[in-house]
Amino acid sequence: RNLAAVGEWGFGAGRGADRVVSLSIGPGAGAGVVIDGRLYGGHLHAAGELGWYLDDPLLTGRPFEHLGDKQSLRFFGIPEQATKMLEEANMQYAAGKLALAAVTDRQADIIAPVVTELLDYATMAVGSVAAFMNPEIIVLAGRVVGGGDLVLDVLRHRLAGNVYDPPGLMMGALGHRDVVLGAVRLVLDATTLNPADSLVMAD
């Protein structure tokens, strides 16, 4: 995830921004953080391990009825069936057959409960990152990208007024190339800059 963040910052959706978080949701939830051109690892390089952070007391020990328990989400990620249903919902949204209000109001007769829970899970992760890191841009990656504009619009709607200075939300531009290009960027920086000024090496 660290290399993915460097890749998106250097070559992708976060290019040109000073503070970028690449947030992967499904499998699991985790983030890489670039601040002022430097990869931020935190103490013991555990920054961005959101799977260990999402411990809202209301959710602790309580399973998502459709997605499964939080421990499974943490280690195994979003079920493939939920991802497919999110993709289908996004296609309906793009075709104008699904209104944003129906999703944000959680109208069970229109939007599948598992999709609602997946969007709740994404909201919790994005909201947590936005509140604590206050990044300029959050680049979404992982299985949640199948939700396309539906995911982006739902998250923007929910963050507005609920998070101070909501970040720009974008889908990753590099796909599976983000990690490779992140490694390329690190090598370029390490060989063309003073090593003391280059990005911290990712794991």
Tab-separated table of C-alpha atoms in Angstrom, residues 41-108:
chain	number	residue	atom	x	y	z
A	41	GLY	CA	5.451	5.333	7.759
A	42	GLY	CA	4.785	6.241	11.367
A	43	HIS	CA	6.251	4.478	14.364
A	44	LEU	CA	7.292	0.937	13.334
A	45	HIS	CA	6.012	1.719	9.812
A	46	ALA	CA	2.424	0.871	10.752
A	47	ALA	CA	0.813	4.119	9.566
A	48	GLY	CA	-2.220	3.451	7.415
A	49	GLU	CA	-3.097	0.050	8.880
A	50	LEU	CA	-6.767	0.978	9.017
A	51	GLY	CA	-7.901	-2.572	9.582
A	52	TRP	CA	-6.643	-2.162	13.114
A	53	TYR	CA	-8.112	1.299	13.572
A	54	LEU	CA	-11.777	0.833	12.602
A	55	ASP	CA	-12.956	0.039	16.122
A	56	ASP	CA	-16.022	2.174	16.614
A	57	PRO	CA	-17.474	0.976	19.955
A	58	LEU	CA	-20.863	0.524	18.312
A	59	LEU	CA	-19.371	-1.961	15.873
A	60	THR	CA	-17.027	-3.874	18.142
A	61	GLY	CA	-18.174	-7.457	18.394
A	62	ARG	CA	-21.184	-6.814	16.177
A	63	PRO	CA	-21.146	-8.420	12.746
A	64	PHE	CA	-22.353	-6.700	9.630
A	65	GLU	CA	-25.482	-8.664	8.860
A	66	HIS	CA	-24.575	-9.170	5.209
A	67	LEU	CA	-20.840	-8.525	4.883
A	68	GLY	CA	-19.771	-10.621	7.864
A	69	ASP	CA	-17.933	-9.914	11.084
A	70	LYS	CA	-15.314	-7.188	11.309
A	71	GLN	CA	-12.500	-9.653	11.913
A	72	SER	CA	-13.217	-11.303	8.560
A	73	LEU	CA	-13.406	-7.939	6.805
A	74	ARG	CA	-10.088	-6.980	8.369
A	75	PHE	CA	-8.169	-10.016	7.148
A	76	PHE	CA	-10.122	-11.410	4.194
A	77	GLY	CA	-11.757	-8.272	2.851
A	78	ILE	CA	-15.024	-7.586	1.128
A	79	PRO	CA	-16.833	-10.685	-0.203
A	80	GLU	CA	-16.639	-11.038	-3.975
A	81	GLN	CA	-20.427	-11.197	-4.257
A	82	ALA	CA	-20.735	-7.833	-2.522
A	83	THR	CA	-18.253	-6.352	-4.976
A	84	LYS	CA	-20.263	-7.646	-7.944
A	85	MET	CA	-23.473	-6.178	-6.532
A	86	LEU	CA	-21.728	-2.840	-6.009
A	87	GLU	CA	-20.612	-2.892	-9.649
A	88	GLU	CA	-24.178	-3.625	-10.755
A	89	ALA	CA	-25.502	-0.764	-8.621
A	90	ASN	CA	-22.949	1.582	-10.193
A	91	MET	CA	-24.069	0.566	-13.694
A	92	GLN	CA	-27.673	1.340	-12.735
A	93	TYR	CA	-26.543	4.657	-11.262
A	94	ALA	CA	-24.621	5.562	-14.429
A	95	ALA	CA	-27.692	4.707	-16.515
A	96	GLY	CA	-29.911	6.948	-14.394
A	97	LYS	CA	-31.905	4.008	-13.032
A	98	LEU	CA	-30.693	4.493	-9.459
A	99	ALA	CA	-30.956	7.800	-7.628
A	100	LEU	CA	-28.310	8.951	-5.162
A	101	ALA	CA	-31.039	9.665	-2.604
A	102	ALA	CA	-32.157	6.038	-2.682
A	103	VAL	CA	-28.636	4.982	-1.759
A	104	THR	CA	-27.930	7.606	0.885
A	105	ASP	CA	-31.373	7.005	2.456
A	106	ARG	CA	-30.668	3.248	2.472
A	107	GLN	CA	-33.928	2.355	0.720
A	108	ALA	CA	-33.773	-1.429	1.060
